[in-house]
mmCIF file with all atom_site columns, C-alpha atoms in Angstrom:
data_model
loop_
_atom_site.group_PDB
_atom_site.id
_atom_site.type_symbol
_atom_site.label_atom_id
_atom_site.label_alt_id
_atom_site.label_comp_id
_atom_site.label_asym_id
_atom_site.label_entity_id
_atom_site.label_seq_id
_atom_site.pdbx_PDB_ins_code
_atom_site.Cartn_x
_atom_site.Cartn_y
_atom_site.Cartn_z
_atom_site.occupancy
_atom_site.B_iso_or_equiv
_atom_site.pdbx_formal_charge
_atom_site.auth_seq_id
_atom_site.auth_comp_id
_atom_site.auth_asym_id
_atom_site.auth_atom_id
_atom_site.pdbx_PDB_model_num
ATOM 1   C CA . SER Q 1 1   ? -4.821  46.768 -3.349  1.00 0.00 ? 13  SER Q CA 1
ATOM 2   C CA . GLN Q 1 2   ? -4.207  43.644 -1.282  1.00 0.00 ? 14  GLN Q CA 1
ATOM 3   C CA . GLN Q 1 3   ? -1.792  42.313 -3.853  1.00 0.00 ? 15  GLN Q CA 1
ATOM 4   C CA . GLY Q 1 4   ? 1.475   40.922 -2.599  1.00 0.00 ? 16  GLY Q CA 1
ATOM 5   C CA . GLU Q 1 5   ? 4.511   42.580 -4.062  1.00 0.00 ? 17  GLU Q CA 1
ATOM 6   C CA . GLU Q 1 6   ? 7.691   40.580 -4.297  1.00 0.00 ? 18  GLU Q CA 1
ATOM 7   C CA . ASP Q 1 7   ? 11.136  42.015 -4.375  1.00 0.00 ? 19  ASP Q CA 1
ATOM 8   C CA . PRO Q 1 8   ? 13.508  41.844 -5.977  1.00 0.00 ? 20  PRO Q CA 1
ATOM 9   C CA . GLN Q 1 9   ? 11.895  41.377 -9.366  1.00 0.00 ? 21  GLN Q CA 1
ATOM 10  C CA . ALA Q 1 10  ? 14.903  39.359 -10.470 1.00 0.00 ? 22  ALA Q CA 1
ATOM 11  C CA . LEU Q 1 11  ? 17.722  37.726 -8.560  1.00 0.00 ? 23  LEU Q CA 1
ATOM 12  C CA . SER Q 1 12  ? 20.805  36.017 -9.919  1.00 0.00 ? 24  SER Q CA 1
ATOM 13  C CA . ILE Q 1 13  ? 23.108  34.038 -7.620  1.00 0.00 ? 25  ILE Q CA 1
ATOM 14  C CA . GLN Q 1 14  ? 25.753  31.340 -7.748  1.00 0.00 ? 26  GLN Q CA 1
ATOM 15  C CA . GLU Q 1 15  ? 24.982  27.753 -6.878  1.00 0.00 ? 27  GLU Q CA 1
ATOM 16  C CA . GLY Q 1 16  ? 25.492  27.162 -3.169  1.00 0.00 ? 28  GLY Q CA 1
ATOM 17  C CA . GLU Q 1 17  ? 24.562  30.691 -2.163  1.00 0.00 ? 29  GLU Q CA 1
ATOM 18  C CA . ASN Q 1 18  ? 21.405  31.570 -0.266  1.00 0.00 ? 30  ASN Q CA 1
ATOM 19  C CA . ALA Q 1 19  ? 18.538  33.370 -1.985  1.00 0.00 ? 31  ALA Q CA 1
ATOM 20  C CA . THR Q 1 20  ? 16.152  35.656 -0.143  1.00 0.00 ? 32  THR Q CA 1
ATOM 21  C CA . MET Q 1 21  ? 12.948  36.935 -1.658  1.00 0.00 ? 33  MET Q CA 1
ATOM 22  C CA . ASN Q 1 22  ? 10.546  39.294 0.030   1.00 0.00 ? 34  ASN Q CA 1
ATOM 23  C CA . CYS Q 1 23  ? 6.826   39.863 -0.204  1.00 0.00 ? 35  CYS Q CA 1
ATOM 24  C CA . SER Q 1 24  ? 4.959   42.889 1.094   1.00 0.00 ? 36  SER Q CA 1
ATOM 25  C CA . TYR Q 1 25  ? 1.222   43.384 1.248   1.00 0.00 ? 37  TYR Q CA 1
ATOM 26  C CA . LYS Q 1 26  ? -1.244  46.014 2.331   1.00 0.00 ? 38  LYS Q CA 1
ATOM 27  C CA . THR Q 1 27  ? -4.214  44.358 4.023   1.00 0.00 ? 39  THR Q CA 1
ATOM 28  C CA . SER Q 1 28  ? -4.561  42.017 6.975   1.00 0.00 ? 40  SER Q CA 1
ATOM 29  C CA . ILE Q 1 29  ? -4.199  38.419 5.912   1.00 0.00 ? 41  ILE Q CA 1
ATOM 30  C CA . ASN Q 1 30  ? -5.572  35.024 6.803   1.00 0.00 ? 42  ASN Q CA 1
ATOM 31  C CA . ASN Q 1 31  ? -2.568  33.213 5.429   1.00 0.00 ? 43  ASN Q CA 1
ATOM 32  C CA . LEU Q 1 32  ? 0.201   33.616 2.910   1.00 0.00 ? 44  LEU Q CA 1
ATOM 33  C CA . GLN Q 1 33  ? 1.574   31.006 0.554   1.00 0.00 ? 45  GLN Q CA 1
ATOM 34  C CA . TRP Q 1 34  ? 4.682   30.755 -1.555  1.00 0.00 ? 46  TRP Q CA 1
ATOM 35  C CA . TYR Q 1 35  ? 4.637   29.073 -4.948  1.00 0.00 ? 47  TYR Q CA 1
ATOM 36  C CA . ARG Q 1 36  ? 7.296   28.218 -7.496  1.00 0.00 ? 48  ARG Q CA 1
ATOM 37  C CA . GLN Q 1 37  ? 6.771   28.278 -11.239 1.00 0.00 ? 49  GLN Q CA 1
ATOM 38  C CA . ASN Q 1 38  ? 9.231   26.923 -13.724 1.00 0.00 ? 50  ASN Q CA 1
ATOM 39  C CA . SER Q 1 39  ? 9.125   28.667 -17.072 1.00 0.00 ? 51  SER Q CA 1
ATOM 40  C CA . GLY Q 1 40  ? 5.890   27.895 -18.890 1.00 0.00 ? 52  GLY Q CA 1
ATOM 41  C CA . ARG Q 1 41  ? 4.802   25.396 -16.280 1.00 0.00 ? 53  ARG Q CA 1
ATOM 42  C CA . GLY Q 1 42  ? 2.279   25.185 -13.463 1.00 0.00 ? 54  GLY Q CA 1
ATOM 43  C CA . LEU Q 1 43  ? 2.472   26.538 -9.940  1.00 0.00 ? 55  LEU Q CA 1
ATOM 44  C CA . VAL Q 1 44  ? 4.009   24.322 -7.289  1.00 0.00 ? 56  VAL Q CA 1
ATOM 45  C CA . HIS Q 1 45  ? 2.985   24.968 -3.713  1.00 0.00 ? 57  HIS Q CA 1
ATOM 46  C CA . LEU Q 1 46  ? 5.949   25.448 -1.387  1.00 0.00 ? 58  LEU Q CA 1
ATOM 47  C CA . ILE Q 1 47  ? 4.814   26.634 2.033   1.00 0.00 ? 59  ILE Q CA 1
ATOM 48  C CA . LEU Q 1 48  ? 1.700   28.038 3.679   1.00 0.00 ? 60  LEU Q CA 1
ATOM 49  C CA . ILE Q 1 49  ? 2.167   30.260 6.715   1.00 0.00 ? 61  ILE Q CA 1
ATOM 50  C CA . ARG Q 1 50  ? -0.789  31.361 8.794   1.00 0.00 ? 62  ARG Q CA 1
ATOM 51  C CA . SER Q 1 51  ? -1.228  34.848 10.170  1.00 0.00 ? 63  SER Q CA 1
ATOM 52  C CA . ASN Q 1 52  ? -0.471  33.651 13.714  1.00 0.00 ? 64  ASN Q CA 1
ATOM 53  C CA . GLU Q 1 53  ? 2.771   31.969 12.695  1.00 0.00 ? 65  GLU Q CA 1
ATOM 54  C CA . ARG Q 1 54  ? 6.134   33.672 12.451  1.00 0.00 ? 66  ARG Q CA 1
ATOM 55  C CA . GLU Q 1 55  ? 8.370   31.097 10.804  1.00 0.00 ? 67  GLU Q CA 1
ATOM 56  C CA . LYS Q 1 56  ? 8.103   27.801 8.956   1.00 0.00 ? 68  LYS Q CA 1
ATOM 57  C CA . HIS Q 1 57  ? 10.654  25.456 7.488   1.00 0.00 ? 69  HIS Q CA 1
ATOM 58  C CA . SER Q 1 58  ? 10.521  22.872 4.755   1.00 0.00 ? 70  SER Q CA 1
ATOM 59  C CA . GLY Q 1 59  ? 13.800  21.319 3.727   1.00 0.00 ? 71  GLY Q CA 1
ATOM 60  C CA . ARG Q 1 60  ? 16.026  24.092 2.385   1.00 0.00 ? 72  ARG Q CA 1
ATOM 61  C CA . LEU Q 1 61  ? 13.153  26.587 2.517   1.00 0.00 ? 73  LEU Q CA 1
ATOM 62  C CA . ARG Q 1 62  ? 12.503  28.970 5.351   1.00 0.00 ? 74  ARG Q CA 1
ATOM 63  C CA . VAL Q 1 63  ? 9.566   31.361 5.368   1.00 0.00 ? 75  VAL Q CA 1
ATOM 64  C CA . THR Q 1 64  ? 9.064   34.154 7.861   1.00 0.00 ? 76  THR Q CA 1
ATOM 65  C CA . LEU Q 1 65  ? 6.043   36.348 8.393   1.00 0.00 ? 77  LEU Q CA 1
ATOM 66  C CA . ASP Q 1 66  ? 5.961   39.717 10.106  1.00 0.00 ? 78  ASP Q CA 1
ATOM 67  C CA . THR Q 1 67  ? 2.367   40.871 10.284  1.00 0.00 ? 79  THR Q CA 1
ATOM 68  C CA . SER Q 1 68  ? 3.332   44.156 11.930  1.00 0.00 ? 80  SER Q CA 1
ATOM 69  C CA . LYS Q 1 69  ? 5.401   45.024 8.862   1.00 0.00 ? 81  LYS Q CA 1
ATOM 70  C CA . LYS Q 1 70  ? 3.010   43.242 6.496   1.00 0.00 ? 82  LYS Q CA 1
ATOM 71  C CA . SER Q 1 71  ? 5.858   41.323 4.956   1.00 0.00 ? 83  SER Q CA 1
ATOM 72  C CA . SER Q 1 72  ? 7.097   37.800 4.406   1.00 0.00 ? 84  SER Q CA 1
ATOM 73  C CA . SER Q 1 73  ? 10.380  36.405 3.220   1.00 0.00 ? 85  SER Q CA 1
ATOM 74  C CA . LEU Q 1 74  ? 11.362  33.180 1.514   1.00 0.00 ? 86  LEU Q CA 1
ATOM 75  C CA . LEU Q 1 75  ? 14.899  31.962 2.067   1.00 0.00 ? 87  LEU Q CA 1
ATOM 76  C CA . ILE Q 1 76  ? 16.358  29.177 -0.046  1.00 0.00 ? 88  ILE Q CA 1
ATOM 77  C CA . THR Q 1 77  ? 19.580  27.906 1.444   1.00 0.00 ? 89  THR Q CA 1
ATOM 78  C CA . ALA Q 1 78  ? 22.390  26.242 -0.475  1.00 0.00 ? 90  ALA Q CA 1
ATOM 79  C CA . SER Q 1 79  ? 20.725  26.990 -3.794  1.00 0.00 ? 91  SER Q CA 1
ATOM 80  C CA . ARG Q 1 80  ? 20.945  24.645 -6.751  1.00 0.00 ? 92  ARG Q CA 1
ATOM 81  C CA . ALA Q 1 81  ? 20.614  25.250 -10.473 1.00 0.00 ? 93  ALA Q CA 1
ATOM 82  C CA . ALA Q 1 82  ? 17.285  23.392 -10.293 1.00 0.00 ? 94  ALA Q CA 1
ATOM 83  C CA . ASP Q 1 83  ? 15.934  26.151 -8.033  1.00 0.00 ? 95  ASP Q CA 1
ATOM 84  C CA . THR Q 1 84  ? 15.902  28.464 -11.051 1.00 0.00 ? 96  THR Q CA 1
ATOM 85  C CA . ALA Q 1 85  ? 12.261  29.536 -11.374 1.00 0.00 ? 97  ALA Q CA 1
ATOM 86  C CA . SER Q 1 86  ? 9.846   32.335 -10.592 1.00 0.00 ? 98  SER Q CA 1
ATOM 87  C CA . TYR Q 1 87  ? 8.662   32.540 -7.007  1.00 0.00 ? 99  TYR Q CA 1
ATOM 88  C CA . PHE Q 1 88  ? 5.310   34.037 -6.089  1.00 0.00 ? 100 PHE Q CA 1
ATOM 89  C CA . CYS Q 1 89  ? 3.709   34.948 -2.835  1.00 0.00 ? 101 CYS Q CA 1
ATOM 90  C CA . ALA Q 1 90  ? -0.060  34.671 -2.685  1.00 0.00 ? 102 ALA Q CA 1
ATOM 91  C CA . ILE Q 1 91  ? -2.100  36.221 0.068   1.00 0.00 ? 103 ILE Q CA 1
ATOM 92  C CA . LYS Q 1 92  ? -5.484  35.292 1.374   1.00 0.00 ? 104 LYS Q CA 1
ATOM 93  C CA . SER Q 1 93  ? -7.221  38.024 3.262   1.00 0.00 ? 105 SER Q CA 1
ATOM 94  C CA . GLY Q 1 94  ? -10.203 37.858 5.552   1.00 0.00 ? 106 GLY Q CA 1
ATOM 95  C CA . TYR Q 1 95  ? -12.806 35.334 4.495   1.00 0.00 ? 107 TYR Q CA 1
ATOM 96  C CA . GLY Q 1 96  ? -12.284 35.579 0.763   1.00 0.00 ? 108 GLY Q CA 1
ATOM 97  C CA . GLN Q 1 97  ? -11.572 32.359 -0.983  1.00 0.00 ? 109 GLN Q CA 1
ATOM 98  C CA . ASN Q 1 98  ? -9.161  33.412 -3.639  1.00 0.00 ? 110 ASN Q CA 1
ATOM 99  C CA . PHE Q 1 99  ? -5.493  34.131 -3.362  1.00 0.00 ? 111 PHE Q CA 1
ATOM 100 C CA . VAL Q 1 100 ? -4.023  37.325 -4.723  1.00 0.00 ? 112 VAL Q CA 1
ATOM 101 C CA . PHE Q 1 101 ? -0.680  36.756 -6.356  1.00 0.00 ? 113 PHE Q CA 1
ATOM 102 C CA . GLY Q 1 102 ? 2.201   39.146 -6.597  1.00 0.00 ? 114 GLY Q CA 1
ATOM 103 C CA . PRO Q 1 103 ? 4.164   39.654 -9.828  1.00 0.00 ? 115 PRO Q CA 1
ATOM 104 C CA . GLY Q 1 104 ? 6.883   37.251 -8.676  1.00 0.00 ? 116 GLY Q CA 1
ATOM 105 C CA . THR Q 1 105 ? 10.653  37.141 -8.338  1.00 0.00 ? 117 THR Q CA 1
ATOM 106 C CA . ARG Q 1 106 ? 12.639  35.499 -11.132 1.00 0.00 ? 118 ARG Q CA 1
ATOM 107 C CA . LEU Q 1 107 ? 15.481  33.562 -9.528  1.00 0.00 ? 119 LEU Q CA 1
ATOM 108 C CA . SER Q 1 108 ? 18.412  32.398 -11.613 1.00 0.00 ? 120 SER Q CA 1
ATOM 109 C CA . VAL Q 1 109 ? 20.906  30.068 -9.967  1.00 0.00 ? 121 VAL Q CA 1
ATOM 110 C CA . LEU Q 1 110 ? 24.093  29.860 -11.986 1.00 0.00 ? 122 LEU Q CA 1
ATOM 111 C CA . PRO Q 1 111 ? 26.135  26.658 -11.902 1.00 0.00 ? 123 PRO Q CA 1
ATOM 112 C CA . GLU E 2 1   ? 0.642   11.845 -4.517  1.00 0.00 ? 18  GLU E CA 1
ATOM 113 C CA . PRO E 2 2   ? -2.711  13.120 -5.774  1.00 0.00 ? 19  PRO E CA 1
ATOM 114 C CA . GLU E 2 3   ? -2.554  16.006 -8.186  1.00 0.00 ? 20  GLU E CA 1
ATOM 115 C CA . VAL E 2 4   ? -4.772  18.302 -10.195 1.00 0.00 ? 21  VAL E CA 1
ATOM 116 C CA . THR E 2 5   ? -4.779  17.493 -13.892 1.00 0.00 ? 22  THR E CA 1
ATOM 117 C CA . GLN E 2 6   ? -5.824  19.668 -16.812 1.00 0.00 ? 23  GLN E CA 1
ATOM 118 C CA . THR E 2 7   ? -6.595  19.012 -20.439 1.00 0.00 ? 24  THR E CA 1
ATOM 119 C CA . PRO E 2 8   ? -5.657  19.951 -23.043 1.00 0.00 ? 25  PRO E CA 1
ATOM 120 C CA . SER E 2 9   ? -2.173  21.216 -22.323 1.00 0.00 ? 26  SER E CA 1
ATOM 121 C CA . HIS E 2 10  ? -2.412  23.574 -25.289 1.00 0.00 ? 27  HIS E CA 1
ATOM 122 C CA . GLN E 2 11  ? -5.514  24.804 -27.101 1.00 0.00 ? 28  GLN E CA 1
ATOM 123 C CA . VAL E 2 12  ? -5.433  26.904 -30.243 1.00 0.00 ? 29  VAL E CA 1
ATOM 124 C CA . THR E 2 13  ? -8.675  28.501 -31.378 1.00 0.00 ? 30  THR E CA 1
ATOM 125 C CA . GLN E 2 14  ? -10.001 31.149 -33.708 1.00 0.00 ? 31  GLN E CA 1
ATOM 126 C CA . MET E 2 15  ? -11.372 34.382 -32.299 1.00 0.00 ? 32  MET E CA 1
ATOM 127 C CA . GLY E 2 16  ? -15.090 34.074 -31.645 1.00 0.00 ? 33  GLY E CA 1
ATOM 128 C CA . GLN E 2 17  ? -15.001 30.335 -31.083 1.00 0.00 ? 34  GLN E CA 1
ATOM 129 C CA . GLU E 2 18  ? -16.057 28.636 -27.888 1.00 0.00 ? 35  GLU E CA 1
ATOM 130 C CA . VAL E 2 19  ? -13.517 26.722 -25.843 1.00 0.00 ? 36  VAL E CA 1
ATOM 131 C CA . ILE E 2 20  ? -13.888 24.407 -22.888 1.00 0.00 ? 37  ILE E CA 1
ATOM 132 C CA . LEU E 2 21  ? -10.956 23.849 -20.593 1.00 0.00 ? 38  LEU E CA 1
ATOM 133 C CA . ARG E 2 22  ? -11.091 20.779 -18.417 1.00 0.00 ? 39  ARG E CA 1
ATOM 134 C CA . CYS E 2 23  ? -9.759  20.049 -14.971 1.00 0.00 ? 40  CYS E CA 1
ATOM 135 C CA . VAL E 2 24  ? -9.856  17.079 -12.659 1.00 0.00 ? 41  VAL E CA 1
ATOM 136 C CA . PRO E 2 25  ? -9.377  18.330 -9.102  1.00 0.00 ? 42  PRO E CA 1
ATOM 137 C CA . ILE E 2 26  ? -7.949  16.231 -6.306  1.00 0.00 ? 43  ILE E CA 1
ATOM 138 C CA . SER E 2 27  ? -10.634 13.731 -5.396  1.00 0.00 ? 44  SER E CA 1
ATOM 139 C CA . ASN E 2 28  ? -11.419 14.672 -1.801  1.00 0.00 ? 45  ASN E CA 1
ATOM 140 C CA . HIS E 2 29  ? -11.268 18.410 -2.392  1.00 0.00 ? 46  HIS E CA 1
ATOM 141 C CA . LEU E 2 30  ? -14.412 20.472 -2.194  1.00 0.00 ? 47  LEU E CA 1
ATOM 142 C CA . TYR E 2 31  ? -13.327 23.895 -3.482  1.00 0.00 ? 48  TYR E CA 1
ATOM 143 C CA . PHE E 2 32  ? -12.306 24.594 -7.023  1.00 0.00 ? 49  PHE E CA 1
ATOM 144 C CA . TYR E 2 33  ? -10.769 27.596 -8.672  1.00 0.00 ? 50  TYR E CA 1
ATOM 145 C CA . TRP E 2 34  ? -9.720  28.989 -12.025 1.00 0.00 ? 51  TRP E CA 1
ATOM 146 C CA . TYR E 2 35  ? -6.872  31.437 -12.445 1.00 0.00 ? 52  TYR E CA 1
ATOM 147 C CA . ARG E 2 36  ? -5.227  32.797 -15.540 1.00 0.00 ? 53  ARG E CA 1
ATOM 148 C CA . GLN E 2 37  ? -1.778  34.134 -16.306 1.00 0.00 ? 54  GLN E CA 1
ATOM 149 C CA . ILE E 2 38  ? -1.197  36.246 -19.372 1.00 0.00 ? 55  ILE E CA 1
ATOM 150 C CA . LEU E 2 39  ? 2.335   35.703 -20.678 1.00 0.00 ? 56  LEU E CA 1
ATOM 151 C CA . GLY E 2 40  ? 4.848   37.499 -18.512 1.00 0.00 ? 57  GLY E CA 1
ATOM 152 C CA . GLN E 2 41  ? 2.239   38.796 -16.099 1.00 0.00 ? 58  GLN E CA 1
ATOM 153 C CA . LYS E 2 42  ? 0.994   37.795 -12.678 1.00 0.00 ? 59  LYS E CA 1
ATOM 154 C CA . VAL E 2 43  ? -1.487  35.079 -11.861 1.00 0.00 ? 60  VAL E CA 1
ATOM 155 C CA . GLU E 2 44  ? -5.037  36.450 -11.687 1.00 0.00 ? 61  GLU E CA 1
ATOM 156 C CA . PHE E 2 45  ? -8.020  34.945 -9.921  1.00 0.00 ? 62  PHE E CA 1
ATOM 157 C CA . LEU E 2 46  ? -11.073 34.246 -12.048 1.00 0.00 ? 63  LEU E CA 1
ATOM 158 C CA . VAL E 2 47  ? -13.590 32.253 -10.048 1.00 0.00 ? 64  VAL E CA 1
ATOM 159 C CA . SER E 2 48  ? -14.107 29.919 -7.116  1.00 0.00 ? 65  SER E CA 1
ATOM 160 C CA . PHE E 2 49  ? -16.708 27.177 -6.970  1.00 0.00 ? 66  PHE E CA 1
ATOM 161 C CA . TYR E 2 50  ? -18.190 25.240 -4.087  1.00 0.00 ? 67  TYR E CA 1
ATOM 162 C CA . ASN E 2 51  ? -21.237 23.077 -3.643  1.00 0.00 ? 68  ASN E CA 1
ATOM 163 C CA . ASN E 2 52  ? -22.117 23.331 -7.327  1.00 0.00 ? 69  ASN E CA 1
ATOM 164 C CA . GLU E 2 53  ? -22.207 27.077 -7.474  1.00 0.00 ? 70  GLU E CA 1
ATOM 165 C CA . ILE E 2 54  ? -19.935 30.031 -7.931  1.00 0.00 ? 71  ILE E CA 1
ATOM 166 C CA . SER E 2 55  ? -18.943 31.446 -4.572  1.00 0.00 ? 72  SER E CA 1
ATOM 167 C CA . GLU E 2 56  ? -16.651 34.240 -5.676  1.00 0.00 ? 73  GLU E CA 1
ATOM 168 C CA . LYS E 2 57  ? -15.598 35.761 -8.989  1.00 0.00 ? 74  LYS E CA 1
ATOM 169 C CA . SER E 2 58  ? -13.391 38.576 -10.201 1.00 0.00 ? 75  SER E CA 1
ATOM 170 C CA . GLU E 2 59  ? -14.206 41.358 -12.625 1.00 0.00 ? 76  GLU E CA 1
ATOM 171 C CA . ILE E 2 60  ? -12.391 39.384 -15.314 1.00 0.00 ? 77  ILE E CA 1
ATOM 172 C CA . PHE E 2 61  ? -15.018 36.647 -15.085 1.00 0.00 ? 78  PHE E CA 1
ATOM 173 C CA . ASP E 2 62  ? -17.685 38.308 -17.209 1.00 0.00 ? 79  ASP E CA 1
ATOM 174 C CA . ASP E 2 63  ? -20.663 36.843 -19.054 1.00 0.00 ? 80  ASP E CA 1
ATOM 175 C CA . GLN E 2 64  ? -18.374 35.190 -21.592 1.00 0.00 ? 81  GLN E CA 1
ATOM 176 C CA . PHE E 2 65  ? -17.108 32.833 -18.914 1.00 0.00 ? 82  PHE E CA 1
ATOM 177 C CA . SER E 2 66  ? -18.906 30.013 -17.183 1.00 0.00 ? 83  SER E CA 1
ATOM 178 C CA . VAL E 2 67  ? -17.912 27.100 -14.996 1.00 0.00 ? 84  VAL E CA 1
ATOM 179 C CA . GLU E 2 68  ? -19.487 23.748 -14.463 1.00 0.00 ? 85  GLU E CA 1
ATOM 180 C CA . ARG E 2 69  ? -18.961 20.536 -12.585 1.00 0.00 ? 86  ARG E CA 1
ATOM 181 C CA . PRO E 2 70  ? -20.733 18.185 -14.969 1.00 0.00 ? 87  PRO E CA 1
ATOM 182 C CA . ASP E 2 71  ? -19.981 15.046 -13.003 1.00 0.00 ? 88  ASP E CA 1
ATOM 183 C CA . GLY E 2 72  ? -18.228 13.958 -9.847  1.00 0.00 ? 89  GLY E CA 1
ATOM 184 C CA . SER E 2 73  ? -14.736 14.490 -11.139 1.00 0.00 ? 90  SER E CA 1
ATOM 185 C CA . ASN E 2 74  ? -14.508 17.164 -13.832 1.00 0.00 ? 91  ASN E CA 1
ATOM 186 C CA . PHE E 2 75  ? -14.530 20.917 -13.422 1.00 0.00 ? 92  PHE E CA 1
ATOM 187 C CA . THR E 2 76  ? -14.731 22.963 -16.602 1.00 0.00 ? 93  THR E CA 1
ATOM 188 C CA . LEU E 2 77  ? -14.201 26.542 -17.681 1.00 0.00 ? 94  LEU E CA 1
ATOM 189 C CA . LYS E 2 78  ? -16.047 27.641 -20.803 1.00 0.00 ? 95  LYS E CA 1
ATOM 190 C CA . ILE E 2 79  ? -15.292 30.768 -22.770 1.00 0.00 ? 96  ILE E CA 1
ATOM 191 C CA . ARG E 2 80  ? -18.217 31.358 -25.109 1.00 0.00 ? 97  ARG E CA 1
ATOM 192 C CA . SER E 2 81  ? -16.716 33.664 -27.703 1.00 0.00 ? 98  SER E CA 1
ATOM 193 C CA . THR E 2 82  ? -12.971 33.948 -27.368 1.00 0.00 ? 99  THR E CA 1
ATOM 194 C CA . LYS E 2 83  ? -11.132 37.192 -27.860 1.00 0.00 ? 100 LYS E CA 1
ATOM 195 C CA . LEU E 2 84  ? -7.489  37.769 -28.648 1.00 0.00 ? 101 LEU E CA 1
ATOM 196 C CA . GLU E 2 85  ? -6.924  39.012 -25.115 1.00 0.00 ? 102 GLU E CA 1
ATOM 197 C CA . ASP E 2 86  ? -8.122  35.686 -23.697 1.00 0.00 ? 103 ASP E CA 1
ATOM 198 C CA . SER E 2 87  ? -4.807  34.173 -24.757 1.00 0.00 ? 104 SER E CA 1
ATOM 199 C CA . ALA E 2 88  ? -3.173  33.063 -21.517 1.00 0.00 ? 105 ALA E CA 1
ATOM 200 C CA . MET E 2 89  ? -2.309  30.101 -19.324 1.00 0.00 ? 106 MET E CA 1
ATOM 201 C CA . TYR E 2 90  ? -5.362  28.960 -17.438 1.00 0.00 ? 107 TYR E CA 1
ATOM 202 C CA . PHE E 2 91  ? -4.758  27.207 -14.155 1.00 0.00 ? 108 PHE E CA 1
ATOM 203 C CA . CYS E 2 92  ? -7.229  25.119 -12.244 1.00 0.00 ? 109 CYS E CA 1
ATOM 204 C CA . ALA E 2 93  ? -6.747  24.680 -8.510  1.00 0.00 ? 110 ALA E CA 1
ATOM 205 C CA . SER E 2 94  ? -8.505  22.830 -5.754  1.00 0.00 ? 111 SER E CA 1
ATOM 206 C CA . SER E 2 95  ? -8.424  22.877 -1.989  1.00 0.00 ? 112 SER E CA 1
ATOM 207 C CA . GLU E 2 96  ? -9.747  20.650 0.716   1.00 0.00 ? 113 GLU E CA 1
ATOM 208 C CA . VAL E 2 97  ? -11.233 23.514 2.675   1.00 0.00 ? 114 VAL E CA 1
ATOM 209 C CA . GLY E 2 98  ? -12.068 27.033 1.699   1.00 0.00 ? 115 GLY E CA 1
ATOM 210 C CA . TRP E 2 99  ? -12.694 30.139 3.635   1.00 0.00 ? 116 TRP E CA 1
ATOM 211 C CA . LYS E 2 100 ? -13.663 28.306 6.779   1.00 0.00 ? 117 LYS E CA 1
ATOM 212 C CA . GLY E 2 101 ? -10.138 27.113 7.370   1.00 0.00 ? 118 GLY E CA 1
ATOM 213 C CA . SER E 2 102 ? -6.825  28.872 7.376   1.00 0.00 ? 119 SER E CA 1
ATOM 214 C CA . THR E 2 103 ? -4.962  25.840 6.089   1.00 0.00 ? 120 THR E CA 1
ATOM 215 C CA . ASP E 2 104 ? -6.616  25.907 2.713   1.00 0.00 ? 121 ASP E CA 1
ATOM 216 C CA . THR E 2 105 ? -3.637  25.176 0.521   1.00 0.00 ? 122 THR E CA 1
ATOM 217 C CA . GLN E 2 106 ? -4.611  25.456 -3.108  1.00 0.00 ? 123 GLN E CA 1
ATOM 218 C CA . TYR E 2 107 ? -3.028  22.860 -5.367  1.00 0.00 ? 124 TYR E CA 1
ATOM 219 C CA . PHE E 2 108 ? -2.613  23.928 -8.941  1.00 0.00 ? 125 PHE E CA 1
ATOM 220 C CA . GLY E 2 109 ? -2.768  21.956 -12.124 1.00 0.00 ? 126 GLY E CA 1
ATOM 221 C CA . PRO E 2 110 ? -0.107  22.288 -14.846 1.00 0.00 ? 127 PRO E CA 1
ATOM 222 C CA . GLY E 2 111 ? -2.246  24.704 -16.820 1.00 0.00 ? 128 GLY E CA 1
ATOM 223 C CA . THR E 2 112 ? -3.753  24.920 -20.278 1.00 0.00 ? 129 THR E CA 1
ATOM 224 C CA . ARG E 2 113 ? -2.126  27.340 -22.682 1.00 0.00 ? 130 ARG E CA 1
ATOM 225 C CA . LEU E 2 114 ? -4.897  28.987 -24.688 1.00 0.00 ? 131 LEU E CA 1
ATOM 226 C CA . THR E 2 115 ? -3.900  30.725 -27.897 1.00 0.00 ? 132 THR E CA 1
ATOM 227 C CA . VAL E 2 116 ? -6.583  32.757 -29.654 1.00 0.00 ? 133 VAL E CA 1
ATOM 228 C CA . LEU E 2 117 ? -5.787  33.620 -33.258 1.00 0.00 ? 134 LEU E CA 1
#
């Protein structure tokens, strides 16, 4: 399966702390994207990282990609209660058009 | 900022009925997708659409499903005879480029919650 697998499945931290979520996959990828989903809502695109990139930043978000280990991580620094959501990695392999989503990490940021 | 919109936000239907879920992709995007998410489960790809035809579909997308771009703005998903297990959130997405580019960010709509009774 080319499905991304996030870990941990659930993460609970205090406001102000950093949150790190990991995604592992099995096939070679074209790119990998991270999405956020608030409960019962749509998917919000966070960051796309291409297979030839190793790190990308966007505000308080930092994504790394290690293609040799077939893994990616999403770091949220100085977390806020509003960051509480599920976070999904989605991988795009080869020349397929669809993204394969992992089961997600449920992040709870406690005030 | 342009966004993908979907209607209705919630659709309740009886088993065996036909439903049509509607999406308006971002205007300059050329590739369109449907995904679904059963409650508490992961997001699953259904179908991708380009140049007025299906370009890729999953095993979930059987003969009960069809997609159409009836005009220049709408993109629809039809389920001909709904089953209980079709209850899920259905997300439409669009991207500017598809498999030819590596920067094909897919932008998702807010979803339609389909409840089949």
